[in-house]
XYZ file of C-alpha atoms in Angstrom:
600
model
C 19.124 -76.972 145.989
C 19.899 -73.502 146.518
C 18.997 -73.688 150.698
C 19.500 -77.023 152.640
C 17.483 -76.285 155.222
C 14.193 -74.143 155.779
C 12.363 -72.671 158.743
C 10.022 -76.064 158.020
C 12.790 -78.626 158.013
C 12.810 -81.505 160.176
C 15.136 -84.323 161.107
C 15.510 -87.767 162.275
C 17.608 -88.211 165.150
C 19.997 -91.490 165.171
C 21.057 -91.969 168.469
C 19.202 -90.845 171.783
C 21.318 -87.993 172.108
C 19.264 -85.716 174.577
C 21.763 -82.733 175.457
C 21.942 -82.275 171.533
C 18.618 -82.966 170.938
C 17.307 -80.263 173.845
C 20.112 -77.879 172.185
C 18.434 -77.865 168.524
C 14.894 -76.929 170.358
C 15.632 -74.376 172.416
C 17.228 -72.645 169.470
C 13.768 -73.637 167.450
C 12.038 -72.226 170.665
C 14.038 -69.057 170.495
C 13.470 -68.179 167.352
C 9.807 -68.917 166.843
C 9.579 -72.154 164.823
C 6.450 -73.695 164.287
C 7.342 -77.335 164.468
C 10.475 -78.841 166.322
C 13.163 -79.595 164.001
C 13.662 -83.314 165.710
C 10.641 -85.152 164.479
C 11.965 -88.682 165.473
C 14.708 -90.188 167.362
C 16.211 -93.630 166.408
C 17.158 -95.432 169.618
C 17.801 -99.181 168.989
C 17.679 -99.624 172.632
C 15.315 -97.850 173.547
C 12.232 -99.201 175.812
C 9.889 -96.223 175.304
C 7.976 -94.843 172.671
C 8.723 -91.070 172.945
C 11.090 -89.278 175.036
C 10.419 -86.000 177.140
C 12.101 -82.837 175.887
C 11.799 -78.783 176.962
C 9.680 -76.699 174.907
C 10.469 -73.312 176.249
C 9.140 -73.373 179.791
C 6.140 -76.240 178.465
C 7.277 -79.662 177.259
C 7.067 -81.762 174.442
C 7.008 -85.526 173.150
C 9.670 -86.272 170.499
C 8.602 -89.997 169.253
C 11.248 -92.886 169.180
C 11.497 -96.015 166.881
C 13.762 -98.642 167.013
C 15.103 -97.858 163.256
C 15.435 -95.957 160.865
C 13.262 -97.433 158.653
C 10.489 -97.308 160.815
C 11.144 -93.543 161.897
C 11.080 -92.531 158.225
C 7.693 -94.252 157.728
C 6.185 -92.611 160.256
C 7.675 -89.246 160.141
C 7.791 -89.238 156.038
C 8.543 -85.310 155.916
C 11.543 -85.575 158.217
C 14.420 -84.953 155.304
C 17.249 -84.834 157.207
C 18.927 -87.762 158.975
C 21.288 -86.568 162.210
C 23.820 -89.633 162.171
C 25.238 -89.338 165.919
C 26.139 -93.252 165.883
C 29.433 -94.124 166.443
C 32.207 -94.819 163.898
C 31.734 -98.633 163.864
C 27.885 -98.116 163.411
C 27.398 -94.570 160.984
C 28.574 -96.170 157.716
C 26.007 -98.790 158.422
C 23.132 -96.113 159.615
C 24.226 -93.851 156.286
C 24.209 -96.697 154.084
C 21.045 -98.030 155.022
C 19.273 -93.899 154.986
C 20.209 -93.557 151.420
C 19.123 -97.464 150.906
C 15.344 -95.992 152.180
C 15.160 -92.606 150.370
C 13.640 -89.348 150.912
C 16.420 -87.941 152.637
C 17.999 -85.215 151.033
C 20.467 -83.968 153.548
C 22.560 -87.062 155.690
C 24.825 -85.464 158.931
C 27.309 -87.775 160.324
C 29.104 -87.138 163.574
C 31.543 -89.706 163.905
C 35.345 -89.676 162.889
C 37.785 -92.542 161.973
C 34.902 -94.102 159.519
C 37.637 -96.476 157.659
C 38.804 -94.282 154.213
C 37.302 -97.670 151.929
C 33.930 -97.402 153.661
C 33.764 -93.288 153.672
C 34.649 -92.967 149.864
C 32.214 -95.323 149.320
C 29.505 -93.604 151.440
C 30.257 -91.003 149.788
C 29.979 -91.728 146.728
C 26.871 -93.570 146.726
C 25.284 -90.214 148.195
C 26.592 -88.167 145.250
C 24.491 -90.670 142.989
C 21.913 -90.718 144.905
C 21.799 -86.771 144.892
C 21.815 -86.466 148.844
C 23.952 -84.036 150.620
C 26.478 -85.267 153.222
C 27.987 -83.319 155.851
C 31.180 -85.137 157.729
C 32.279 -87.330 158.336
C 33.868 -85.749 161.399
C 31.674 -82.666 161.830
C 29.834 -80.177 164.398
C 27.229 -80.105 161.363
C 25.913 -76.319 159.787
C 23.152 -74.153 160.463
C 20.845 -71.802 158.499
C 20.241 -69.175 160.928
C 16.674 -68.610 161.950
C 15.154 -71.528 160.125
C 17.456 -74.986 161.584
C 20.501 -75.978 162.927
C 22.378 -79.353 163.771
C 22.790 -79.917 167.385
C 25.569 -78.371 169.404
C 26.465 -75.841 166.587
C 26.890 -72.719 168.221
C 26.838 -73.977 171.591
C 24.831 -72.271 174.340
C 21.699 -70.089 173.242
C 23.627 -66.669 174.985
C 26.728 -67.680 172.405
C 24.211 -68.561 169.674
C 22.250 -64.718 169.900
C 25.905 -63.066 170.262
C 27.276 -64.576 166.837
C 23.734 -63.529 165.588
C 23.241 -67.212 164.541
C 18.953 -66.562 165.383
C 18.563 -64.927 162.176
C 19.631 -65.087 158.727
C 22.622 -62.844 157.556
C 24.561 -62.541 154.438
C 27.675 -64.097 154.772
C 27.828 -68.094 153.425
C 30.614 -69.806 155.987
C 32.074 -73.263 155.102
C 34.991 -74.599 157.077
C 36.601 -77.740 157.858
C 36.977 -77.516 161.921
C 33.444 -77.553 163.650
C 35.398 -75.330 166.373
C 37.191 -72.493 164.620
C 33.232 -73.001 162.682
C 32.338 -71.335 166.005
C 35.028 -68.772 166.245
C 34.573 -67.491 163.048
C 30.680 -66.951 163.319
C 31.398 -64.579 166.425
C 33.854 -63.219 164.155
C 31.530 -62.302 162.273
C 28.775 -61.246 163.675
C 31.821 -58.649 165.597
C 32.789 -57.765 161.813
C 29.894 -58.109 159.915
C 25.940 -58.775 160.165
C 26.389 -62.435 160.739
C 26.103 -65.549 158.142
C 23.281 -67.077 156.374
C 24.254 -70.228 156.107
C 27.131 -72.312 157.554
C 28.705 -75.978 157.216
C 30.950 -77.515 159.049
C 32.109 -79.871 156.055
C 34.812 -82.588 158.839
C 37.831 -82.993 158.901
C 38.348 -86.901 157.574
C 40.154 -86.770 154.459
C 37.152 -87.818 152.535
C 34.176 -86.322 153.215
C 31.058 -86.210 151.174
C 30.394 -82.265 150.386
C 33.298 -80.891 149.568
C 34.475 -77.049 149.591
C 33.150 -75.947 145.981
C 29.572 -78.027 146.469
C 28.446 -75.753 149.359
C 30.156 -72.738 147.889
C 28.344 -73.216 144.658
C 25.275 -74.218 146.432
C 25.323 -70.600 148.070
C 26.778 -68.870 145.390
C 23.072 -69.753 143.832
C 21.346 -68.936 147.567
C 19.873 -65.108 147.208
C 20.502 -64.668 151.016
C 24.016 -65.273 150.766
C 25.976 -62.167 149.780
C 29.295 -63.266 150.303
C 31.619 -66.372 151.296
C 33.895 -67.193 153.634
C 36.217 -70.233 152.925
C 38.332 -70.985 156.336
C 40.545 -74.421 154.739
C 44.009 -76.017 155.839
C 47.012 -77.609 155.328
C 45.917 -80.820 153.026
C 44.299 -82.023 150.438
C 43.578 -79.969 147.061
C 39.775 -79.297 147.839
C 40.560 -75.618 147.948
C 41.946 -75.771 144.136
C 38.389 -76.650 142.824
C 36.959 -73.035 144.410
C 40.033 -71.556 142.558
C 38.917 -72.816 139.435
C 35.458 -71.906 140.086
C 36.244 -68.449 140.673
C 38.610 -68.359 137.357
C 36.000 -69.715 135.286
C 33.182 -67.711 136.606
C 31.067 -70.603 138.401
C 31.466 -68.383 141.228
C 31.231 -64.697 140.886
C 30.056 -63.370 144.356
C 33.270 -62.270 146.630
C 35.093 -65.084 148.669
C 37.131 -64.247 151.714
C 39.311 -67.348 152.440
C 42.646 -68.520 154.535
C 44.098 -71.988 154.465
C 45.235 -72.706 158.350
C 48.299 -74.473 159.383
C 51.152 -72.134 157.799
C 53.375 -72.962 160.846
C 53.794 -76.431 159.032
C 56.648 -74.910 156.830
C 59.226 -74.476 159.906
C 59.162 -78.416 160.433
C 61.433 -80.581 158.884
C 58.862 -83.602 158.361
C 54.865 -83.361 157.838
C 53.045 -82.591 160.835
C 49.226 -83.665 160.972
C 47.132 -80.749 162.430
C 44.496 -82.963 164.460
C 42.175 -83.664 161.525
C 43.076 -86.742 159.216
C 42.960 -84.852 156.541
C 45.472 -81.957 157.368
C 48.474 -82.936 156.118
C 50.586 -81.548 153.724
C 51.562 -84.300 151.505
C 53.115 -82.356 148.519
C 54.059 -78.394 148.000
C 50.537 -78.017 146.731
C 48.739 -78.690 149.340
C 50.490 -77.047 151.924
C 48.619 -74.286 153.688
C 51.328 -71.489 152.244
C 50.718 -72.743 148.747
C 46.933 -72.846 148.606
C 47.028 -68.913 150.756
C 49.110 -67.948 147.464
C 47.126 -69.442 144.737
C 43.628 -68.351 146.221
C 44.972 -64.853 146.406
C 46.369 -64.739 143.004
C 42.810 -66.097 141.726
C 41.188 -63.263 142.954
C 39.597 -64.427 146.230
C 40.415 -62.041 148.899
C 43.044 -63.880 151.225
C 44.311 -62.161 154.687
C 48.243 -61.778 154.934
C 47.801 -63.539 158.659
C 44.642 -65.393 160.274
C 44.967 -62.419 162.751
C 44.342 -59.817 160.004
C 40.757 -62.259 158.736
C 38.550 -60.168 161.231
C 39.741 -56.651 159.202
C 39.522 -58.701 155.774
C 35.474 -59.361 157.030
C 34.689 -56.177 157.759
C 36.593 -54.554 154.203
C 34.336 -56.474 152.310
C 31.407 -56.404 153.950
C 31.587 -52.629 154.170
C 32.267 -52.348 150.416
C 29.458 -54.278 149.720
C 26.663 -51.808 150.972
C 24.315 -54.398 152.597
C 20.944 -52.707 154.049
C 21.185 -53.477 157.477
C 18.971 -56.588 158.848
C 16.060 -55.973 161.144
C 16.326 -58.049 164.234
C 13.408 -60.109 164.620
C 11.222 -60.973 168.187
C 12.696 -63.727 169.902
C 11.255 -66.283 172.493
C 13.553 -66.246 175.964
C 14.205 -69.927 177.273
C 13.208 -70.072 180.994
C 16.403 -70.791 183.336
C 14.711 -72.639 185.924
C 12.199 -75.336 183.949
C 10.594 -77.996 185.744
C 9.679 -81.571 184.142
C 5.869 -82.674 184.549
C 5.474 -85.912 186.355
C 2.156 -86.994 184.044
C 1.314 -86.835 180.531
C -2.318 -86.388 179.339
C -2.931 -87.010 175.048
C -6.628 -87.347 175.573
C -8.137 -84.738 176.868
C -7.602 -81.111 178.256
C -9.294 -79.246 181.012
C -7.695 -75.887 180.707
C -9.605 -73.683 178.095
C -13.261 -72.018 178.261
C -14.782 -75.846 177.412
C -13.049 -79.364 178.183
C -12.023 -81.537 174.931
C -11.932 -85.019 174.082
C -9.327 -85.422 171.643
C -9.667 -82.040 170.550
C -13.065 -82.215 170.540
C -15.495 -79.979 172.861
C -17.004 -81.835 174.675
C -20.925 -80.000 173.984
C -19.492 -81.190 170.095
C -20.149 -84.853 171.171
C -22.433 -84.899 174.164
C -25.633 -83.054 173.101
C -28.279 -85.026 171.675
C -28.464 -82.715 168.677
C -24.863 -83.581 168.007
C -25.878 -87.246 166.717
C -23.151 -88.662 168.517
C -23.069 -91.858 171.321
C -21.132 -93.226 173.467
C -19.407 -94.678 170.722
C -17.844 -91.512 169.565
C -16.688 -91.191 173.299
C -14.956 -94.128 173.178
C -13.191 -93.620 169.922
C -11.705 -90.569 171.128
C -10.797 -91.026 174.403
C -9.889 -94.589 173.464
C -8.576 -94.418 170.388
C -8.022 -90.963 169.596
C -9.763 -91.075 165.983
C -13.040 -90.482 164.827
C -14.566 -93.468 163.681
C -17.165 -93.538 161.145
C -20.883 -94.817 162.222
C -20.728 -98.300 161.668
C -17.603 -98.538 163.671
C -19.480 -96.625 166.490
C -22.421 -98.276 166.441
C -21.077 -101.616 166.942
C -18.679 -100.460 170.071
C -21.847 -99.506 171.439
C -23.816 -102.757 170.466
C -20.661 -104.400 171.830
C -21.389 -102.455 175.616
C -25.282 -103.238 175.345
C -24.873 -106.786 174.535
C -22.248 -107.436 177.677
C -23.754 -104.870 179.616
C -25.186 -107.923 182.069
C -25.466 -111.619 182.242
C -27.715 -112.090 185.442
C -26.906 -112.590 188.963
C -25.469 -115.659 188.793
C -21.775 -114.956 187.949
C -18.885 -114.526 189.598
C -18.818 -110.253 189.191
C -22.211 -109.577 189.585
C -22.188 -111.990 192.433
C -19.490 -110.456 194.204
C -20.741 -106.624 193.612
C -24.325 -108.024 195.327
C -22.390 -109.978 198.237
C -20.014 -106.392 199.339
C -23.414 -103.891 199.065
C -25.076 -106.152 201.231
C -22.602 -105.764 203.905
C -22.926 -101.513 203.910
C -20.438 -100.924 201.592
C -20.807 -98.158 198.981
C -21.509 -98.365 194.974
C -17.897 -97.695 194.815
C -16.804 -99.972 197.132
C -18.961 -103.129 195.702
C -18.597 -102.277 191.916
C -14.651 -102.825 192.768
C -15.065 -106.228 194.260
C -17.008 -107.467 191.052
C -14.710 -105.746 188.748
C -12.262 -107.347 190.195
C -13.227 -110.907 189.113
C -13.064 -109.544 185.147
C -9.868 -111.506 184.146
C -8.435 -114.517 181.961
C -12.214 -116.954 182.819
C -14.389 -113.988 183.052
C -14.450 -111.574 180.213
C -10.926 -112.359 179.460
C -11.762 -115.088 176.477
C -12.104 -111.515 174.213
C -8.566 -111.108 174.620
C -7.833 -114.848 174.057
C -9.657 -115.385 171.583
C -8.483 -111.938 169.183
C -5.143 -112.595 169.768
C -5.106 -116.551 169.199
C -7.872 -116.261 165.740
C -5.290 -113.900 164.788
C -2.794 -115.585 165.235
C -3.791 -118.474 163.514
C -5.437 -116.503 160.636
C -2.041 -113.856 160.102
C 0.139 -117.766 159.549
C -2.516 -118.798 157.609
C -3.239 -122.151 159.861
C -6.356 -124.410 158.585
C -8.772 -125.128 161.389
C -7.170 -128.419 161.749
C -3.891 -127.095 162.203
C -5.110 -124.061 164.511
C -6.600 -126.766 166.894
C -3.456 -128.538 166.929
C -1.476 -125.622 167.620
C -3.755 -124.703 170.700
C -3.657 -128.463 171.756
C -0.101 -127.628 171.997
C -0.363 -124.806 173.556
C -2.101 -126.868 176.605
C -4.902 -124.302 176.402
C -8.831 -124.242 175.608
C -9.344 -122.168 172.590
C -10.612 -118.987 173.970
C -13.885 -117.821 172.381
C -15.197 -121.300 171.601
C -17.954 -123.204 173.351
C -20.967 -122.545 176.065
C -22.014 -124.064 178.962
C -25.659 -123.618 177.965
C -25.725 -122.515 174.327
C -24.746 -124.758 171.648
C -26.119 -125.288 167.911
C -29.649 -126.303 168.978
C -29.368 -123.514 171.224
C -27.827 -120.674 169.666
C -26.884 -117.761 172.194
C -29.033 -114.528 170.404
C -26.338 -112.484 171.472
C -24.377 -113.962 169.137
C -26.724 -113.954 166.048
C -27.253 -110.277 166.383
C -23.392 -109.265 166.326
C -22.235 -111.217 163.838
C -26.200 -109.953 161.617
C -24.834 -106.181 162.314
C -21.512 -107.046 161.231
C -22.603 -108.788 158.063
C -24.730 -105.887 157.091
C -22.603 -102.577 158.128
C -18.663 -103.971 158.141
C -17.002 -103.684 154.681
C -15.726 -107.324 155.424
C -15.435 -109.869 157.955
C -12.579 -111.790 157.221
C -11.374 -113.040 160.405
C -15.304 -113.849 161.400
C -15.447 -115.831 158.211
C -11.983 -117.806 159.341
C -13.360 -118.639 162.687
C -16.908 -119.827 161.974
C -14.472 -122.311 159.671
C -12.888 -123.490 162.991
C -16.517 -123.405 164.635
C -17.972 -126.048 161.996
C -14.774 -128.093 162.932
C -15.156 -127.904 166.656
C -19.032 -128.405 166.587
C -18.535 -131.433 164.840
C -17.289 -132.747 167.857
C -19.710 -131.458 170.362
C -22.637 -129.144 169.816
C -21.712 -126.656 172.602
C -18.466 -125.756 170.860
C -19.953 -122.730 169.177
C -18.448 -119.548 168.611
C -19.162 -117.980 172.020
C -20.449 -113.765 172.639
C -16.493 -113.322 173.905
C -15.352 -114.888 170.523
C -16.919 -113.349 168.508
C -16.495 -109.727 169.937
C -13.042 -109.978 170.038
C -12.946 -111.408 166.512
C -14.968 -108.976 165.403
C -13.114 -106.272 166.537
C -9.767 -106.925 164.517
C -11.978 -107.030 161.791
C -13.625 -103.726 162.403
C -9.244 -102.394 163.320
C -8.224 -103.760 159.876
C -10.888 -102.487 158.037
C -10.590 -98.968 159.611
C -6.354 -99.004 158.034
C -4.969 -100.028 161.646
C -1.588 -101.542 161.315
C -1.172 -105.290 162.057
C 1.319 -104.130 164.981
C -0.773 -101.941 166.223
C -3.698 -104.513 166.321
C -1.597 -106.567 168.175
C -0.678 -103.566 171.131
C -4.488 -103.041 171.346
C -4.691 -106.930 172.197
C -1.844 -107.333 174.318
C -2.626 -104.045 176.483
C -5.751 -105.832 177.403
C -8.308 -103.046 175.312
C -10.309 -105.965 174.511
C -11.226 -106.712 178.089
C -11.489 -103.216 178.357
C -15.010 -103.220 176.487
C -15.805 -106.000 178.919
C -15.068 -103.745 181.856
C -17.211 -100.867 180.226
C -19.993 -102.694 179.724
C -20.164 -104.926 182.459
C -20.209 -101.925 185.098
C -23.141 -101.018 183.937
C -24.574 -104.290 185.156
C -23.016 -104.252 187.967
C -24.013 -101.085 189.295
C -27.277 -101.721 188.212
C -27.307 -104.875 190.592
C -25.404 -102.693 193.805
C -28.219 -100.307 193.399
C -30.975 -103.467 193.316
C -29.286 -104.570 196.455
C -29.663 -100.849 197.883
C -33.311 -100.605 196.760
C -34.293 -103.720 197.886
C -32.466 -102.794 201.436
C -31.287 -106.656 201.514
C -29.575 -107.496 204.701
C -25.915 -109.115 204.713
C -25.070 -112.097 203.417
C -23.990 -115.126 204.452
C -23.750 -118.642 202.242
C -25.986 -121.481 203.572
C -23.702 -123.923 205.275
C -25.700 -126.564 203.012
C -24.143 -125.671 199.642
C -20.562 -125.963 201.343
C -18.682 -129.620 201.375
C -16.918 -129.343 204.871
C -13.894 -132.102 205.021
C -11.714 -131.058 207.810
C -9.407 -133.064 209.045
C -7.728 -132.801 212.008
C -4.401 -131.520 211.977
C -1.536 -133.905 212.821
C 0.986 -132.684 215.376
C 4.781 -131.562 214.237
């Protein structure tokens, strides 16, 4: 893996970091990326689905899941994992990332993982063939195509070091802030670096030194390298070899920091864990000397690196790299107070979905109501059979007579002067848990019973429990003798256009139980729409979870609602045509018992 990450690269976000987060897209803003390089974040905690982020002057949704696991399912091409947890959670987040798979690049943030836990981490990576970067790091960056969160810092520094596009040096450090320094270095010195990586500054960290310098010693961009090491550890002793043995053969400018360490009596740690001299060899003096006599070109100070940069970038006759068109972040951005996935009003033609909306509303298009629904609904296209039966679903509870309680109450308000506004409100209003609500009921408790595979016998019991009628089962007028039409022709459609029916075929089990015990305890029109309809979800791939949000959000009764208006209005505009005067209930069909109030 010559490049770790592309212009196409995307990431999965542990933590709900949002200042990092909003860092890595305005850099993807700036320079022109297609996709944002955060495709998920991984918030535990979290409440929400998605979380708001800036998008240039626009915004965007970045989704959230509660774990990793679930992130990586849904976001499959995301190949990098961003591990901002903390250092009693990141081996636990790392372990479990390379547990999943598909990631081939694992950051990790945190320092003071426990030495047993990191070498193992590490370790386990190396087998697995995934690249680690930290512990204990700012991250790295391949300029112009992705980079890590705050590396860099602010977009003005980021354009400065000439981070937005690709150069030819290959930086590797240990400190994520001299990692800074020494891109503005040199981008001063030089024409900027094409890749970088922060590798931490634990003592054990999973890329070392010589992995990322032979990584880019195979990277065409990369022209030349810049090692920037310190006092500690013998990491630096592997690139020697490397060089001696020909492994690497493109120039390496490098300088071991912490040569001050020689003018203490005792060993001094320089604010990493790792850097600390803990034998001549690893001192900072020692390593300067033995990189030098290797071959690798080694300053005689840190202050004489910047001159070092430019000697061998001049001798190497780069062509000089065209600076590309770059996006400007707006200043002043303003969040939007609503969010709209459904449809859009501001090009030539409104869309549903993405759809215009002449695509679906013509007659010659073929398309119903149906298709409406799925889309603004749903946001799919569902195939025919799944259309056709939303819309046989809104003819068949379209109306139900005058008689109850909605259309009732819709008749009663236009006959006192209000408008068809006004009175298709009050007998919407009445749609609830004993009127139109049983389709909620009665998906959510057959599926219930049918997902922990109860028998009839033990789904009654379980709803006897409950304290509850089961909703969807039995009719005040219909029963076996009497069977409600309605019925018959959803459940005829579904037999002859669903690929299956297995809830339907669970609950007409539970309907020969319950009508064994009284004829009217059929399998009622609410029943068996709701039924029906987590048999048409399943069959079109839904989720199970999913299923169960449409259920619990109340979409269900939302088919109820759609339908029934149409009644409804049609009886306000009866009412209207008929020019009926106001209402007022005979005192006959009221039981008065009034007793007379007793004095306090």
């Amino acid at each position: 893996m010559a490049q770790l990450f592309t212009k196409d690269t995307q990431a999965i976000f542990w933590n709900n970091n949002k200042t990092a987060i909003q860092r890595m897209l305005d850099y993807d803003y700036t320079i022109k990326r297609e996709t944002p390089s955060v495709a998920a974040i991984v918030a535990p905690t979290a409440s929400g689905k998605f979380e708001k982020f800036f998008w240039g002057g626009d915004e965007i949704m970045i989704p959230t899941y509660k774990t990793t696991a679930e992130a990586k399912a849904a976001q499959p091409q995301a190949d990098v994992l961003l591990n901002f947890a903390s250092f009693r959670t990141a081996y636990d987040v790392t372990m479990e990332a390379l547990e999943i798979g598909g990631f081939k690049t694992i950051m990790i943030t945190a320092e003071g993982i426990p030495e047993r836990l990191a070498r193992k981490m590490n370790q386990t990576a190396r087998d697995a063939g995934v690249v680690v970067i930290g512990p204990a790091t700012v991250g790295g960056i391949a300029p112009g195509a992705f980079k890590i969160a705050n590396v860099g810092g602010t977009i003005e520094n980021i354009v400065n070091s000439k981070l937005h596009r690709t150069g030819s040096c290959g930086l590797v450090t240990r400190s994520g802030g001299l990692f800074n320094e020494l891109s503005n270095i040199i981008a001063i010195n030089a024409d900027g670096i094409a890749e970088g990586v922060a590798i931490g500054g634990d003592r054990f960290v999973g890329s070392v030194f010589i992995d990322n310098l032979l990584r880019m010693q195979d990277n065409p961009d990369v022209k030349y390298m810049i090692l920037l090491g310190e006092v500690g550890g013998t990491e630096e002793y592997k690139v020697i070899e490397a060089v001696k043995s020909g492994k690497i053969t493109k120039p390496i400018i490098a300088w071991c920091i912490g040569t001050i360490a020689k003018y203490y009596d005792s060993g001094v740690q320089f604010g990493h864990a790792g850097a600390s001299a803990n034998a001549e060899r690893e001192t900072a003096e020692a390593k300067n000397k033995a990189m030098a006599e290797a071959g690798i070109h080694v300053p005689a100070t840190f202050n004489d690196l910047p001159a070092k940069i430019k000697e061998v970038y001049e001798s190497l006759n780069i062509a000089p790299i065209p600076e590309p068109e770059m996006n400007v972040v707006p200043k002043v951005r303003r969040s939007k107070q609503f969010i709209c996935t459904i449809s859009d009003d501001r090009g030539e033609e409104a869309t549903y979905a993405g759809f215009p909306i002449s695509s679906v509303a013509l007659p010659s298009t073929g398309k119903g109501i149906g298709d409406v629904i799925s889309l603004l609904w749903f946001k799919k296209q569902y195939p025919k059979w799944a259309t056709d039966f939303i819309e046989t679903v809104i003819k068949t509870v379209a109306d139900h007579g005058p008689a109850v309680s909605g259309a009732h109450n819709a008749k009663v308000t236009a006959r006192a002067g209000k408008s068809v506004v006004e009175s298709l409100v009050t007998g919407l209003l009445t749609i609830g848990p004993r009127f139109g609500g049983a389709i909620d009921g009665a998906a959510e408790h057959f599926k219930y019973a049918d997902d922990n595979n109860l028998s009839p016998k033990e789904f009654l019991n379980h709803m006897k429990k409950l304290g509850i009628p089961i909703p969807g089962i039995g009719h005040r007028i219909k029963s076996l003798k009497n069977p409600d039409l309605r019925v018959k022709g959803l459940m005829d459609y579904a037999a002859e256009n669903f690929p299956k029916t297995p809830l339907l075929d669970y609950a007409r089990t539970v309907e020969a139980l319950t009508t064994s015990k009284k004829e009217n305890l059929i399998l009622n029109v609410d029943g068996t729409i709701g039924i029906l309809m987590v048999d048409m979800w399943r069959a079109l791939g839904y989720p199970e979870e999913e299923i169960n949000e449409f259920i619990a959000s109340g979409t269900l009764n939302a088919f109820f609602i759609a339908g029934r208006t149409i009644g409804f209005i049609g009886h306000v505009l009866d009412e209207k045509r008929l020019a009926m005067p106001m209402y007022r209930h005979p005192m006959d069909d009221i039981l008065y018992d009034v007793q007379k109030a007793e004095e306090i």
